[in-house]
């Protein structure tokens, strides 16, 4: 039976195909290095300083929201490069949801909601990750008390009068 060590937990795998009493060791355990990002590749790409498993930049990367809405990531938090796409997408969906809630509360209508995710490459290890995102929403609110809106409606009504002519012979 073989075992795989992840972090501080020891998971036993009865189907690993090793002989009993033989433990498989990773390359990092053999060299004595402590991994910053367990589960990542230990291969260093050409032109890079470290492997994704040993990358301190990826380990210390934090995400924080700068908007004035009540959404996640108001305080800086770490997201792994593998989870960055889904977590940032879910965060931007919170902004879209807030736009629909705000429009419904004030009698408006959401005309559009566009989410853009930004990707980047880590300069230290070369792994790609989602670096952030932006949400742009357009909401239309009816404003019957606005004098400009009232004038526009009266002009529209005046331009329609007399356009239809019914003649009976």
PDB file of N, CA and C in Angstrom, residues 68-103:
ATOM      1  N   UNK A  68     -17.457  50.042  -4.576  1.00  0.00           N
ATOM      2  CA  UNK A  68     -18.165  50.479  -3.372  1.00  0.00           C
ATOM      3  C   UNK A  68     -19.371  49.588  -3.069  1.00  0.00           C
ATOM      4  N   UNK A  69     -19.469  48.434  -3.705  1.00  0.00           N
ATOM      5  CA  UNK A  69     -20.563  47.492  -3.461  1.00  0.00           C
ATOM      6  C   UNK A  69     -20.171  46.500  -2.378  1.00  0.00           C
ATOM      7  N   UNK A  70     -21.174  45.890  -1.776  1.00  0.00           N
ATOM      8  CA  UNK A  70     -20.922  44.840  -0.785  1.00  0.00           C
ATOM      9  C   UNK A  70     -20.810  43.500  -1.516  1.00  0.00           C
ATOM     10  N   UNK A  71     -19.584  43.119  -1.831  1.00  0.00           N
ATOM     11  CA  UNK A  71     -19.295  41.865  -2.510  1.00  0.00           C
ATOM     12  C   UNK A  71     -18.103  41.206  -1.828  1.00  0.00           C
ATOM     13  N   UNK A  72     -17.727  40.033  -2.287  1.00  0.00           N
ATOM     14  CA  UNK A  72     -16.578  39.328  -1.716  1.00  0.00           C
ATOM     15  C   UNK A  72     -15.280  40.055  -2.065  1.00  0.00           C
ATOM     16  N   UNK A  73     -14.219  39.693  -1.379  1.00  0.00           N
ATOM     17  CA  UNK A  73     -12.876  40.225  -1.588  1.00  0.00           C
ATOM     18  C   UNK A  73     -12.765  41.714  -1.271  1.00  0.00           C
ATOM     19  N   UNK A  74     -13.518  42.195  -0.291  1.00  0.00           N
ATOM     20  CA  UNK A  74     -13.336  43.573   0.162  1.00  0.00           C
ATOM     21  C   UNK A  74     -12.011  43.710   0.904  1.00  0.00           C
ATOM     22  N   UNK A  75     -11.588  42.647   1.571  1.00  0.00           N
ATOM     23  CA  UNK A  75     -10.242  42.609   2.139  1.00  0.00           C
ATOM     24  C   UNK A  75      -9.428  41.630   1.299  1.00  0.00           C
ATOM     25  N   UNK A  76      -8.139  41.888   1.189  1.00  0.00           N
ATOM     26  CA  UNK A  76      -7.280  41.089   0.315  1.00  0.00           C
ATOM     27  C   UNK A  76      -7.279  39.617   0.734  1.00  0.00           C
ATOM     28  N   UNK A  77      -7.369  38.727  -0.252  1.00  0.00           N
ATOM     29  CA  UNK A  77      -7.383  37.286   0.003  1.00  0.00           C
ATOM     30  C   UNK A  77      -6.615  36.568  -1.096  1.00  0.00           C
ATOM     31  N   UNK A  78      -6.027  35.438  -0.759  1.00  0.00           N
ATOM     32  CA  UNK A  78      -5.258  34.637  -1.712  1.00  0.00           C
ATOM     33  C   UNK A  78      -6.181  33.684  -2.454  1.00  0.00           C
ATOM     34  N   UNK A  79      -5.919  33.521  -3.759  1.00  0.00           N
ATOM     35  CA  UNK A  79      -6.589  32.522  -4.586  1.00  0.00           C
ATOM     36  C   UNK A  79      -5.492  31.790  -5.346  1.00  0.00           C
ATOM     37  N   UNK A  80      -5.568  30.481  -5.392  1.00  0.00           N
ATOM     38  CA  UNK A  80      -4.568  29.720  -6.139  1.00  0.00           C
ATOM     39  C   UNK A  80      -4.753  29.973  -7.635  1.00  0.00           C
ATOM     40  N   UNK A  81      -3.683  29.844  -8.426  1.00  0.00           N
ATOM     41  CA  UNK A  81      -3.811  30.068  -9.872  1.00  0.00           C
ATOM     42  C   UNK A  81      -4.837  29.147 -10.537  1.00  0.00           C
ATOM     43  N   UNK A  82      -4.988  27.910 -10.025  1.00  0.00           N
ATOM     44  CA  UNK A  82      -5.953  26.984 -10.616  1.00  0.00           C
ATOM     45  C   UNK A  82      -7.386  27.423 -10.354  1.00  0.00           C
ATOM     46  N   UNK A  83      -7.645  28.017  -9.211  1.00  0.00           N
ATOM     47  CA  UNK A  83      -9.001  28.409  -8.835  1.00  0.00           C
ATOM     48  C   UNK A  83      -9.319  29.850  -9.204  1.00  0.00           C
ATOM     49  N   UNK A  84      -8.358  30.600  -9.726  1.00  0.00           N
ATOM     50  CA  UNK A  84      -8.565  32.026  -9.963  1.00  0.00           C
ATOM     51  C   UNK A  84      -9.682  32.283 -10.971  1.00  0.00           C
ATOM     52  N   UNK A  85      -9.787  31.485 -12.024  1.00  0.00           N
ATOM     53  CA  UNK A  85     -10.825  31.723 -13.035  1.00  0.00           C
ATOM     54  C   UNK A  85     -12.223  31.591 -12.454  1.00  0.00           C
ATOM     55  N   UNK A  86     -12.485  30.512 -11.755  1.00  0.00           N
ATOM     56  CA  UNK A  86     -13.839  30.313 -11.219  1.00  0.00           C
ATOM     57  C   UNK A  86     -14.157  31.279 -10.092  1.00  0.00           C
ATOM     58  N   UNK A  87     -13.189  31.584  -9.249  1.00  0.00           N
ATOM     59  CA  UNK A  87     -13.446  32.500  -8.132  1.00  0.00           C
ATOM     60  C   UNK A  87     -13.665  33.928  -8.616  1.00  0.00           C
ATOM     61  N   UNK A  88     -12.870  34.392  -9.586  1.00  0.00           N
ATOM     62  CA  UNK A  88     -13.044  35.746 -10.113  1.00  0.00           C
ATOM     63  C   UNK A  88     -14.355  35.829 -10.892  1.00  0.00           C
ATOM     64  N   UNK A  89     -14.684  34.787 -11.657  1.00  0.00           N
ATOM     65  CA  UNK A  89     -15.953  34.772 -12.392  1.00  0.00           C
ATOM     66  C   UNK A  89     -17.134  34.844 -11.433  1.00  0.00           C
ATOM     67  N   UNK A  90     -17.079  34.096 -10.341  1.00  0.00           N
ATOM     68  CA  UNK A  90     -18.153  34.128  -9.344  1.00  0.00           C
ATOM     69  C   UNK A  90     -18.238  35.501  -8.683  1.00  0.00           C
ATOM     70  N   UNK A  91     -17.092  36.122  -8.433  1.00  0.00           N
ATOM     71  CA  UNK A  91     -17.082  37.456  -7.824  1.00  0.00           C
ATOM     72  C   UNK A  91     -17.731  38.479  -8.767  1.00  0.00           C
ATOM     73  N   UNK A  92     -17.386  38.427 -10.042  1.00  0.00           N
ATOM     74  CA  UNK A  92     -17.965  39.372 -11.002  1.00  0.00           C
ATOM     75  C   UNK A  92     -19.463  39.116 -11.170  1.00  0.00           C
ATOM     76  N   UNK A  93     -19.902  37.873 -11.008  1.00  0.00           N
ATOM     77  CA  UNK A  93     -21.333  37.565 -11.068  1.00  0.00           C
ATOM     78  C   UNK A  93     -22.075  38.228  -9.912  1.00  0.00           C
ATOM     79  N   UNK A  94     -21.397  38.422  -8.777  1.00  0.00           N
ATOM     80  CA  UNK A  94     -22.010  39.145  -7.659  1.00  0.00           C
ATOM     81  C   UNK A  94     -22.334  40.577  -8.066  1.00  0.00           C
ATOM     82  N   UNK A  95     -21.443  41.207  -8.835  1.00  0.00           N
ATOM     83  CA  UNK A  95     -21.702  42.569  -9.317  1.00  0.00           C
ATOM     84  C   UNK A  95     -22.912  42.587 -10.260  1.00  0.00           C
ATOM     85  N   UNK A  96     -23.022  41.583 -11.145  1.00  0.00           N
ATOM     86  CA  UNK A  96     -24.163  41.501 -12.062  1.00  0.00           C
ATOM     87  C   UNK A  96     -25.450  41.315 -11.271  1.00  0.00           C
ATOM     88  N   UNK A  97     -25.421  40.434 -10.292  1.00  0.00           N
ATOM     89  CA  UNK A  97     -26.594  40.198  -9.453  1.00  0.00           C
ATOM     90  C   UNK A  97     -27.009  41.472  -8.715  1.00  0.00           C
ATOM     91  N   UNK A  98     -26.035  42.217  -8.208  1.00  0.00           N
ATOM     92  CA  UNK A  98     -26.336  43.483  -7.535  1.00  0.00           C
ATOM     93  C   UNK A  98     -26.981  44.485  -8.476  1.00  0.00           C
ATOM     94  N   UNK A  99     -26.568  44.508  -9.750  1.00  0.00           N
ATOM     95  CA  UNK A  99     -27.162  45.421 -10.723  1.00  0.00           C
ATOM     96  C   UNK A  99     -28.633  45.089 -10.953  1.00  0.00           C
ATOM     97  N   UNK A 100     -28.951  43.792 -11.086  1.00  0.00           N
ATOM     98  CA  UNK A 100     -30.349  43.401 -11.279  1.00  0.00           C
ATOM     99  C   UNK A 100     -31.185  43.718 -10.044  1.00  0.00           C
ATOM    100  N   UNK A 101     -30.620  43.529  -8.859  1.00  0.00           N
ATOM    101  CA  UNK A 101     -31.336  43.848  -7.622  1.00  0.00           C
ATOM    102  C   UNK A 101     -31.594  45.345  -7.515  1.00  0.00           C
ATOM    103  N   UNK A 102     -30.581  46.146  -7.831  1.00  0.00           N
ATOM    104  CA  UNK A 102     -30.719  47.606  -7.773  1.00  0.00           C
ATOM    105  C   UNK A 102     -31.760  48.098  -8.781  1.00  0.00           C
ATOM    106  N   UNK A 103     -31.753  47.524  -9.987  1.00  0.00           N
ATOM    107  CA  UNK A 103     -32.725  47.918 -11.006  1.00  0.00           C
ATOM    108  C   UNK A 103     -34.145  47.550 -10.576  1.00  0.00           C
TER     109      UNK A 103
END
